[in-house]
Amino acid sequence: MSDIDIRQLSKSYGAYHALRSIDLRIPNGTLLALLGPSGCGKSTTLQLLAGFDTPTGGEIRADGEVLSSPQRVIPPERRGISLVFQNYAVWPHKTVAENVAFGLQLRKLPRAELDARLARALDTVRLGALGDRYPFELSGGQQQRVALARALAVEPRILLLDEPLSNLDAHLREEMRFEIRRVHDELGITTVYVTHDQGEALVTADQVAVMKGGIVQQLGTPEQIFEQPANAFVASFIGSNNEIAGTIGGPGSFLLGAQPIAGVERASGTTGQQAVLCIRPSRVELCDARATGNVLDGVVKRSAYLGEYRDVLIEIGEAGTLRAFVAPDRRPQPGERVRVRLPPEHCQIFPAPRD
Ligand code: ADP
């Protein structure tokens, strides 16, 4: 168990800045997800945390001790970390128990303690009954549990998970998210979880760091990053989102052409400044002709039934299109004229950065 403190961490490859300046505090017992699109710097951060590479600037500390700085890198085996990768890396010729016990044997633990830890690790991932099986006799999800048990058996102070579920099919992936969270709740090991999958991050993490271009765009709880995204990138990367381009009309007001739309200003802008209005499709309402305030006229372009809701694409003139997720029993047809209401409390206004 450990507090991790990452300060002004940067990593360049020649002239290319993979990490620009990362600041993250990961309190003891927290599961932090590093979430972002491919190439944003997630794996680079994890490699530095593991001690496989040297930072260009800044430092990483665990419980106050410097693990990494440009001058000094404590080697991986002396950090008390365990790593789990997406390709489970279990040995095919060893049984489940032999795989999990491997790290313990290297530590030359007394037999009784080795057996106790092995049993504990297998039970934690619910493989207690499968210790004698070989990997080829296991499903992909079970093989990943073996990798997780092996990582846990050595009782690390920090657990690093690098896209651990990417090789599993969609159904198993969903189930394993909850498993990882359960194991975390049980053991409370400080964990850094790298993923490009927002669903995985939202389910597993206490804190999510959303990254882009080697920079942390936002650090917050899953609810904070979903409900109060720091910028239009975070709003669009987490969940479905509509983005409408316009200008700032005044405090709490967005102008779509000449039409004012009331919303929540997420950063202060000046009247006339370019801006983006973000609203989740699930918050867009189909309304009747009497509705007033934040109402737009549109024409249905596409209407897709998805069982739990209907995904409706609506053309709203020059501003482009809006997606609305509506109750499945509403049946707007392509070509139909509709009115949509954008509830002000769900309209997030982001002034465009100035050059
Ligand atoms: P992610 O894990 O978020 O997909 P990475 O941390 O792997 O992203 O990579 C961040 C950026 O750094 C990418 O543009 C990648 O091409 C670059 N990069 C990573 N490793 C190296 C390397 N050894 N040499 C040069 N560029 C690298």
Short mmCIF file of N, CA and C in Angstrom, two decimals, residues 212 217 230-233 243 246 248 266-270 272-278 349-355:
data_model
loop_
_atom_site.label_atom_id
_atom_site.label_comp_id
_atom_site.label_asym_id
_atom_site.label_seq_id
_atom_site.Cartn_x
_atom_site.Cartn_y
_atom_site.Cartn_z
N LYS A 212 -4.83 13.54 -22.92
CA LYS A 212 -4.76 13.77 -24.36
C LYS A 212 -3.48 14.54 -24.63
N GLN A 217 -6.06 16.11 -18.91
CA GLN A 217 -7.09 17.10 -19.21
C GLN A 217 -8.01 17.32 -18.01
N ALA A 230 -14.28 19.00 -17.93
CA ALA A 230 -13.50 20.25 -17.88
C ALA A 230 -13.44 20.93 -19.23
N ASN A 231 -13.61 20.19 -20.31
CA ASN A 231 -13.57 20.80 -21.64
C ASN A 231 -14.33 19.91 -22.63
N ALA A 232 -14.45 20.41 -23.86
CA ALA A 232 -15.27 19.69 -24.85
C ALA A 232 -14.65 18.33 -25.18
N PHE A 233 -13.30 18.22 -25.12
CA PHE A 233 -12.67 16.93 -25.39
C PHE A 233 -13.14 15.89 -24.37
N GLU A 243 -21.96 18.30 -29.86
CA GLU A 243 -21.20 19.56 -29.81
C GLU A 243 -21.79 20.51 -30.83
N GLY A 246 -20.88 27.88 -31.80
CA GLY A 246 -21.56 29.17 -31.78
C GLY A 246 -20.68 30.20 -31.12
N ILE A 248 -20.32 33.10 -27.51
CA ILE A 248 -20.82 33.47 -26.18
C ILE A 248 -21.77 34.66 -26.36
N ARG A 266 -18.82 26.81 -18.42
CA ARG A 266 -17.83 26.02 -17.69
C ARG A 266 -16.49 26.71 -17.56
N ALA A 267 -16.31 27.81 -18.27
CA ALA A 267 -15.12 28.65 -18.10
C ALA A 267 -15.57 30.03 -18.54
N SER A 268 -14.93 31.06 -18.01
CA SER A 268 -15.46 32.38 -18.35
C SER A 268 -15.00 32.78 -19.75
N GLY A 269 -15.95 33.30 -20.51
CA GLY A 269 -15.65 33.77 -21.86
C GLY A 269 -16.17 35.19 -22.00
N THR A 270 -15.86 35.82 -23.12
CA THR A 270 -16.37 37.17 -23.34
C THR A 270 -17.38 37.14 -24.48
N GLY A 272 -19.31 37.32 -27.68
CA GLY A 272 -18.83 37.27 -29.06
C GLY A 272 -17.74 36.24 -29.30
N GLN A 273 -17.17 35.72 -28.20
CA GLN A 273 -16.09 34.72 -28.35
C GLN A 273 -16.65 33.40 -28.90
N GLN A 274 -15.88 32.76 -29.77
CA GLN A 274 -16.27 31.44 -30.28
C GLN A 274 -16.46 30.49 -29.09
N ALA A 275 -17.42 29.60 -29.21
CA ALA A 275 -17.68 28.67 -28.10
C ALA A 275 -18.32 27.39 -28.64
N VAL A 276 -18.31 26.38 -27.76
CA VAL A 276 -18.95 25.11 -28.09
C VAL A 276 -19.97 24.81 -27.00
N LEU A 277 -21.15 24.38 -27.42
CA LEU A 277 -22.16 23.95 -26.45
C LEU A 277 -22.21 22.43 -26.50
N CYS A 278 -22.08 21.80 -25.33
CA CYS A 278 -22.13 20.33 -25.26
C CYS A 278 -23.37 19.90 -24.50
N ILE A 349 -21.43 25.15 -21.63
CA ILE A 349 -20.85 26.08 -22.60
C ILE A 349 -19.35 26.21 -22.35
N PHE A 350 -18.58 25.90 -23.39
CA PHE A 350 -17.11 26.01 -23.27
C PHE A 350 -16.61 27.05 -24.25
N PRO A 351 -16.08 28.17 -23.75
CA PRO A 351 -15.47 29.14 -24.67
C PRO A 351 -14.29 28.48 -25.38
N ALA A 352 -14.13 28.75 -26.67
CA ALA A 352 -13.00 28.15 -27.41
C ALA A 352 -11.71 28.78 -26.92
N PRO A 353 -10.64 27.97 -26.82
CA PRO A 353 -9.36 28.57 -26.40
C PRO A 353 -8.94 29.64 -27.41
N ARG A 354 -8.37 30.72 -26.92
CA ARG A 354 -7.86 31.75 -27.81
C ARG A 354 -6.46 31.37 -28.27
N ASP A 355 -6.13 31.73 -29.53
CA ASP A 355 -4.79 31.40 -30.03
C ASP A 355 -3.75 32.34 -29.43
#
